[in-house]
XYZ file of C-alpha atoms in Angstrom:
190
model
C 20.280 -17.135 -18.417
C 18.109 -14.216 -19.336
C 17.595 -13.804 -15.563
C 21.284 -12.825 -15.374
C 21.118 -10.427 -18.328
C 22.939 -12.979 -20.492
C 21.736 -13.627 -24.025
C 22.132 -17.243 -25.097
C 21.214 -19.068 -28.283
C 21.108 -22.613 -29.626
C 24.105 -23.874 -31.597
C 25.691 -27.059 -32.932
C 23.639 -30.260 -32.497
C 20.859 -28.462 -30.641
C 20.451 -26.015 -33.511
C 20.194 -28.966 -35.891
C 17.607 -30.524 -33.562
C 15.701 -27.232 -33.609
C 15.813 -27.265 -37.437
C 14.237 -30.721 -37.559
C 11.838 -29.757 -34.785
C 10.547 -26.946 -37.013
C 10.256 -29.274 -39.999
C 8.258 -31.874 -38.099
C 6.490 -29.705 -35.519
C 3.106 -31.185 -36.370
C 4.449 -34.643 -35.525
C 5.761 -33.714 -32.078
C 9.480 -33.656 -32.911
C 11.908 -33.276 -30.035
C 15.662 -33.135 -29.424
C 17.500 -35.440 -31.817
C 17.441 -38.840 -30.105
C 21.170 -39.433 -30.588
C 22.166 -36.046 -29.155
C 23.323 -36.474 -25.560
C 23.377 -32.828 -24.500
C 22.162 -29.341 -25.327
C 24.531 -26.800 -26.886
C 24.207 -23.059 -26.410
C 26.468 -20.132 -27.132
C 27.108 -16.775 -25.479
C 29.251 -13.739 -26.216
C 32.594 -13.237 -24.532
C 31.178 -10.372 -22.444
C 28.370 -12.651 -21.241
C 30.817 -15.407 -20.331
C 32.758 -12.899 -18.209
C 29.531 -12.070 -16.338
C 28.785 -15.759 -15.753
C 32.334 -16.458 -14.559
C 32.568 -13.386 -12.331
C 29.219 -13.585 -10.581
C 27.619 -17.014 -11.079
C 30.319 -19.686 -11.287
C 29.539 -22.731 -9.094
C 26.119 -21.388 -8.107
C 22.942 -23.468 -7.821
C 19.665 -22.486 -9.478
C 16.227 -24.080 -9.143
C 13.811 -23.810 -12.076
C 10.205 -24.907 -12.307
C 8.669 -25.530 -15.733
C 5.482 -27.013 -17.117
C 7.436 -30.169 -17.854
C 8.922 -30.328 -14.337
C 6.444 -28.590 -12.021
C 8.422 -29.775 -8.967
C 11.446 -28.118 -10.550
C 15.049 -29.067 -11.202
C 18.229 -27.782 -9.616
C 21.178 -26.910 -11.829
C 24.734 -25.964 -11.033
C 26.470 -23.459 -13.302
C 30.118 -24.387 -13.761
C 32.510 -22.167 -15.710
C 35.745 -23.683 -16.985
C 38.699 -21.695 -15.582
C 40.252 -21.921 -19.062
C 37.402 -19.925 -20.624
C 39.786 -16.960 -20.823
C 42.088 -18.792 -23.235
C 41.008 -17.549 -26.642
C 43.008 -19.827 -28.949
C 42.169 -23.186 -30.481
C 45.318 -24.977 -29.320
C 43.865 -26.421 -26.085
C 41.549 -29.147 -27.467
C 40.632 -30.325 -23.951
C 38.975 -27.041 -23.009
C 36.677 -26.043 -25.872
C 33.609 -26.059 -23.607
C 33.624 -22.844 -21.576
C 30.823 -23.664 -19.162
C 28.045 -26.085 -18.288
C 24.654 -26.108 -16.654
C 24.568 -29.448 -14.846
C 21.325 -31.067 -13.681
C 22.193 -32.053 -10.092
C 19.729 -34.964 -10.147
C 20.575 -36.634 -13.456
C 24.025 -35.294 -14.361
C 22.740 -34.245 -17.794
C 24.218 -30.979 -18.959
C 23.985 -28.018 -21.266
C 27.306 -27.079 -22.898
C 28.074 -23.375 -23.131
C 30.604 -22.168 -25.688
C 31.787 -18.616 -26.165
C 31.822 -16.812 -29.485
C 34.715 -14.361 -29.712
C 36.135 -11.830 -32.101
C 38.455 -13.559 -34.540
C 41.411 -11.196 -34.372
C 43.387 -13.127 -37.007
C 40.577 -12.840 -39.560
C 39.999 -9.192 -38.670
C 43.716 -8.491 -39.293
C 43.186 -10.007 -42.756
C 40.377 -7.511 -43.383
C 37.354 -9.724 -42.627
C 34.896 -7.483 -40.799
C 32.750 -8.965 -38.067
C 34.725 -12.225 -37.946
C 33.891 -14.439 -34.972
C 35.131 -17.817 -33.777
C 34.879 -20.436 -31.043
C 37.639 -22.520 -29.531
C 36.192 -25.566 -31.325
C 37.366 -23.996 -34.614
C 33.928 -22.908 -35.834
C 34.022 -19.574 -37.617
C 31.167 -17.151 -38.212
C 30.445 -13.653 -39.312
C 28.667 -11.402 -36.865
C 25.847 -10.898 -39.392
C 25.265 -14.692 -39.455
C 24.500 -14.760 -35.739
C 22.999 -11.344 -35.042
C 20.282 -10.229 -34.795
C 19.096 -13.369 -33.045
C 15.695 -14.814 -33.939
C 13.070 -15.850 -31.404
C 11.630 -19.338 -31.679
C 10.376 -22.358 -29.732
C 12.223 -25.592 -28.977
C 10.951 -28.342 -26.690
C 8.077 -26.017 -25.738
C 10.549 -23.393 -24.489
C 11.310 -19.950 -25.833
C 14.782 -19.900 -27.392
C 16.966 -17.724 -29.565
C 18.626 -18.985 -32.739
C 21.221 -17.386 -35.020
C 19.964 -15.145 -37.797
C 21.508 -17.171 -40.663
C 20.827 -20.583 -39.106
C 20.641 -22.403 -42.464
C 24.076 -21.186 -43.516
C 25.543 -22.041 -40.104
C 24.066 -25.564 -40.172
C 25.239 -26.171 -43.753
C 28.750 -25.051 -42.841
C 28.923 -27.279 -39.762
C 27.061 -30.381 -40.967
C 26.774 -30.124 -44.753
C 23.700 -29.716 -46.939
C 22.500 -33.294 -46.407
C 22.023 -32.703 -42.684
C 19.067 -30.481 -43.551
C 17.380 -32.989 -45.849
C 18.537 -36.518 -45.036
C 16.331 -38.354 -42.503
C 18.934 -41.097 -41.924
C 21.762 -40.910 -39.404
C 24.155 -43.860 -39.254
C 21.838 -46.851 -38.718
C 18.911 -44.761 -37.456
C 15.996 -43.608 -39.573
C 13.923 -40.839 -38.112
C 10.355 -40.269 -39.207
C 9.354 -38.084 -36.294
C 8.227 -39.108 -33.763
C 9.267 -42.718 -34.563
C 12.900 -43.870 -34.602
C 13.761 -47.118 -36.394
C 17.064 -48.967 -36.031
C 18.139 -50.518 -39.314
C 19.693 -54.000 -39.325
C 23.465 -54.094 -39.813
C-alpha cells in the first residue's frame, strides 16, 4: 500500500507470527501454520484514502515468490466510517483479496480513542475490535522482514503482543494440540 502513500503495519496474529519468525529465523520460520489470514493496520486518514480512491480496484503484483504475479482486489467495508465497537459484524474495515485463491489480508483501522482522551489519556488509540493502544506503542514504526518481504511493525511490539495474547504467547511453543519446532509442526494425540 506504500504505492498509494498509505503506511501499513503488521498486527494481531500476523504480528505474533512475525515475532516467532524473528525467534526462529535461522530455521526458516514462516506465518503461523494455524493462522488463516494476514492482519495489517492503517490510520484512519489512510483508510479514508483507500476508501475514496481505491475501493473495489484490482492490482497485480509480481514478487520473487510469484514471478508470474498475483491479482488482488481491494475491498473497503462501507461501515469503516463507524467508529464505535457496537457493530461486532463490521470490525474489519477492508481486505486485500487474492482473486485466484480467495485468501485475504484483513485491514483494520486504528483511531483516536475519544473516550479515553476525555478521561485525560493522551495519545489513546483504539480499533473497533476493542483493542486499545497508546500512540507511543505504535509509532514510530519499525522496519523489519516477514516472509522475505519488507514490513513495518509497531514500536512497542512486545507490549502489544503481551496485551493481546498474554506473556505465554511469546514463550510457549505449543498451541492447542500443535507443537511447533520451526519448521516442523507436530500434531499431538488427543
